[in-house]
C-alpha positions in Angstrom: -29.3 -130.6 44.7 -32.7 -130.1 46.8 -35.7 -132.2 45.5 -39.4 -130.9 45.7 -42.7 -132.3 45.7 -45.4 -129.4 44.6 -48.7 -129.8 46.2 -51.4 -127.5 44.8 -54.9 -128.1 43.3 -54.7 -125.2 40.7 -52.5 -126.6 37.6 -51.5 -123.3 36.7 -50.1 -122.7 40.0 -48.1 -125.9 40.1 -46.7 -125.2 36.3 -45.6 -121.5 37.8 -43.8 -123.0 40.8 -42.2 -125.7 38.3 -41.1 -123.3 36.3 -39.5 -121.4 38.8 -37.9 -124.1 40.4 -36.6 -125.7 37.2 -35.1 -122.1 36.4 -32.5 -122.7 39.1 -29.7 -125.6 39.2 -30.0 -126.3 43.1 -33.6 -127.4 43.0 -35.4 -130.4 41.1 -39.0 -130.8 41.1 -39.7 -134.7 41.2 -43.5 -134.6 41.5 -46.6 -133.0 41.8 -50.1 -133.6 43.8 -53.3 -132.1 43.2 -54.6 -132.8 46.7 -53.8 -134.0 50.3 -54.5 -137.6 50.1 -52.2 -137.7 46.9 -49.3 -135.5 48.6 -49.0 -138.3 51.3 -48.7 -141.3 48.9 -46.1 -139.2 46.5 -44.1 -137.9 49.6 -43.7 -141.6 50.8 -43.0 -142.7 47.3 -40.7 -140.1 46.3 -39.2 -139.0 49.5 -38.7 -135.5 48.6 -36.4 -132.9 50.3 -39.0 -130.3 50.5 -43.0 -130.9 50.2 -44.1 -127.3 49.0 -47.9 -127.7 50.2 -51.1 -125.5 49.7 -53.4 -125.4 52.5 -56.8 -125.3 50.9 -57.6 -128.3 48.7 -60.3 -130.3 48.1 -60.8 -133.5 50.2 -57.7 -133.8 52.5 -56.5 -130.1 53.0 -52.8 -129.3 53.3 -52.9 -129.1 57.1 -53.7 -132.8 57.8 -51.5 -134.0 54.7 -48.6 -132.3 56.2 -49.3 -133.7 59.9 -49.6 -137.3 58.2 -46.3 -136.8 56.2 -44.6 -135.7 59.5 -45.8 -138.5 61.0 -44.8 -141.0 58.9 -41.1 -140.0 60.1 -39.6 -139.9 56.7 -36.9 -137.1 55.8 -39.1 -134.7 54.0 -39.8 -131.4 55.6 -42.9 -129.3 54.6 -42.9 -125.6 53.7 -46.9 -124.6 53.5 -47.4 -121.8 51.1 -50.9 -119.9 50.6 -52.7 -117.2 49.5 -54.5 -116.9 52.9 -52.6 -115.5 55.7 -55.6 -116.8 58.4 -53.7 -116.8 61.9 -55.3 -120.3 62.0 -53.7 -121.8 59.0 -50.3 -120.4 60.3 -50.9 -122.0 64.1 -52.2 -125.2 62.7 -49.6 -126.0 60.0 -46.8 -125.5 62.3 -48.9 -127.7 65.0 -48.7 -130.2 62.2 -45.4 -130.2 62.0 -44.6 -127.9 59.2 -41.1 -126.4 59.0 -42.5 -123.2 57.6 -45.2 -120.8 56.2 -44.7 -118.5 53.3 -47.5 -116.6 51.8 -47.9 -117.2 47.7 -47.1 -113.5 47.1 -43.3 -113.7 48.1 -40.8 -113.1 45.7 -39.4 -115.7 44.1 -36.2 -115.1 45.7 -38.1 -115.4 48.9 -39.4 -118.7 48.1 -36.3 -120.3 47.0 -34.4 -119.0 50.1 -37.1 -120.6 52.2 -37.1 -124.1 50.2 -33.3 -123.9 50.6 -33.5 -123.4 54.7 -36.3 -125.8 55.2 -34.2 -128.3 53.4 -31.2 -127.5 55.6 -33.0 -128.3 58.5 -33.9 -124.6 59.6 -37.5 -122.8 59.7 -39.2 -120.0 57.9 -42.0 -118.2 58.9 -43.1 -114.9 56.3 -42.1 -111.9 58.3 -45.4 -110.3 58.1 -47.2 -113.3 60.1 -44.8 -113.7 62.9 -46.1 -111.0 65.2 -49.6 -112.3 65.1 -48.1 -116.0 65.6 -46.3 -114.6 68.4 -49.5 -113.2 69.8 -51.5 -116.5 69.3 -48.9 -118.2 71.6 -49.3 -115.5 74.1 -52.9 -116.2 74.1 -52.9 -119.8 74.8 -49.7 -119.9 77.0 -50.9 -120.1 80.8 -49.9 -116.7 82.6 -46.5 -116.9 84.5 -46.7 -118.4 87.7 -50.0 -120.3 87.0 -49.6 -124.0 87.7 -49.3 -126.4 85.1 -48.0 -130.1 84.3 -44.4 -129.7 83.5 -43.5 -131.9 80.4 -41.3 -134.5 81.4 -39.0 -133.9 78.4 -37.6 -130.8 80.2 -36.3 -132.9 82.9 -34.0 -134.5 80.2 -32.2 -131.1 79.5 -29.2 -130.0 81.6 -29.3 -126.5 82.9 -27.4 -125.1 79.8 -29.4 -126.8 77.5 -32.6 -125.5 79.0 -31.3 -121.9 78.8 -30.3 -122.6 75.2 -34.2 -123.6 74.7 -35.4 -120.6 76.2 -33.0 -118.7 73.9 -34.3 -120.6 70.8 -37.6 -119.7 72.1 -36.9 -116.0 72.1 -36.0 -116.3 68.0 -32.2 -116.0 69.1 -29.7 -117.3 66.1 -26.6 -119.2 66.9 -24.8 -116.5 66.5 -26.7 -114.2 69.2 -26.7 -117.1 71.8 -23.0 -117.8 71.4 -22.6 -113.8 72.2 -25.0 -113.9 75.0 -23.2 -117.1 76.9 -19.7 -116.6 75.8 -19.7 -119.8 73.6 -18.4 -120.6 70.0 -20.9 -121.1 67.4 -20.0 -124.8 67.1 -20.8 -125.5 70.5 -24.1 -123.5 70.5 -24.7 -125.9 67.4 -23.9 -129.1 69.2 -26.3 -127.7 72.5 -29.1 -126.8 69.8 -28.8 -130.3 68.2 -29.1 -132.0 71.4 -31.8 -130.2 72.5 -34.1 -130.5 69.5 -33.2 -134.3 69.9 -34.0 -134.5 73.6 -37.4 -132.6 73.2 -38.1 -134.3 69.8 -38.4 -131.4 67.5 -37.3 -131.6 64.0 -36.2 -128.1 63.8 -36.1 -124.7 65.5 -39.8 -123.7 64.9 -40.9 -126.8 66.6 -38.7 -126.1 69.7 -39.9 -122.4 69.7 -43.7 -123.9 70.0 -42.4 -126.3 72.8 -40.8 -123.4 74.7 -43.8 -121.5 74.6 -46.2 -124.5 75.6 -43.9 -124.9 78.5 -44.3 -121.1 79.4 -40.5 -120.5 78.7 -40.8 -118.0 76.3 -42.7 -115.2 75.6 -43.3 -112.0 73.0 -40.7 -109.3 74.1 -42.1 -106.0 74.1 -44.2 -107.1 71.1 -41.3 -107.4 68.9 -40.5 -109.7 66.2 -37.6 -112.0 66.0 -37.8 -113.3 62.8 -36.1 -112.1 59.4 -36.5 -113.0 55.9 -34.7 -115.9 55.0 -31.4 -115.2 53.2 -29.0 -116.5 50.5 -26.5 -118.8 51.8 -28.1 -119.0 55.6 -26.7 -122.0 57.5 -28.1 -121.6 61.2 -29.1 -125.0 61.6 -30.0 -126.8 63.6 
């Protein structure tokens, strides 16, 4: 059972989400919030598995609420859901620690699959947003060869773990990494878990951001490495 806190300033929108989530046995809505400050308070009080977070709300917006929920260090993971596909929202949401970003026009099955993925420790981004997100990373990452201070967390990685981090940054799944490095998927999963722990990343999305920040990964020929979340997918960590 995945517990969910719904955060949206529109009562009708919250009602719609609740109706959808209550219609499936694997999710349980344990609370609602109408603005960011209430979301932060209820997340600390209820400790849901997933916080379904709107962006634009009066007072504290969803980006700041996400940042505070993540900073609290509780188990709750945030899935940002918004009508607006503005690039700055996506980037800011992921920077603040969100584990995923979907648009409100996602199909019900996509939303449910996204909640399952985030709850299991995976991460998800709406396919339509992935290319622009990678382009934003490319714009912000220093050109190859440009001197920059290396994050000390990189020094804690073994050579193999660094290779795994680069692969994560390219968007490869555990299966793809296993095939490339001729490793068992269970071994890859162990390596990925160690990488996330050493760099302080909550999930693969945060590891991708770290890899791009360090110049270890860049968009590959304009391709998109993300896909829609699928039922039963268990590629985490």
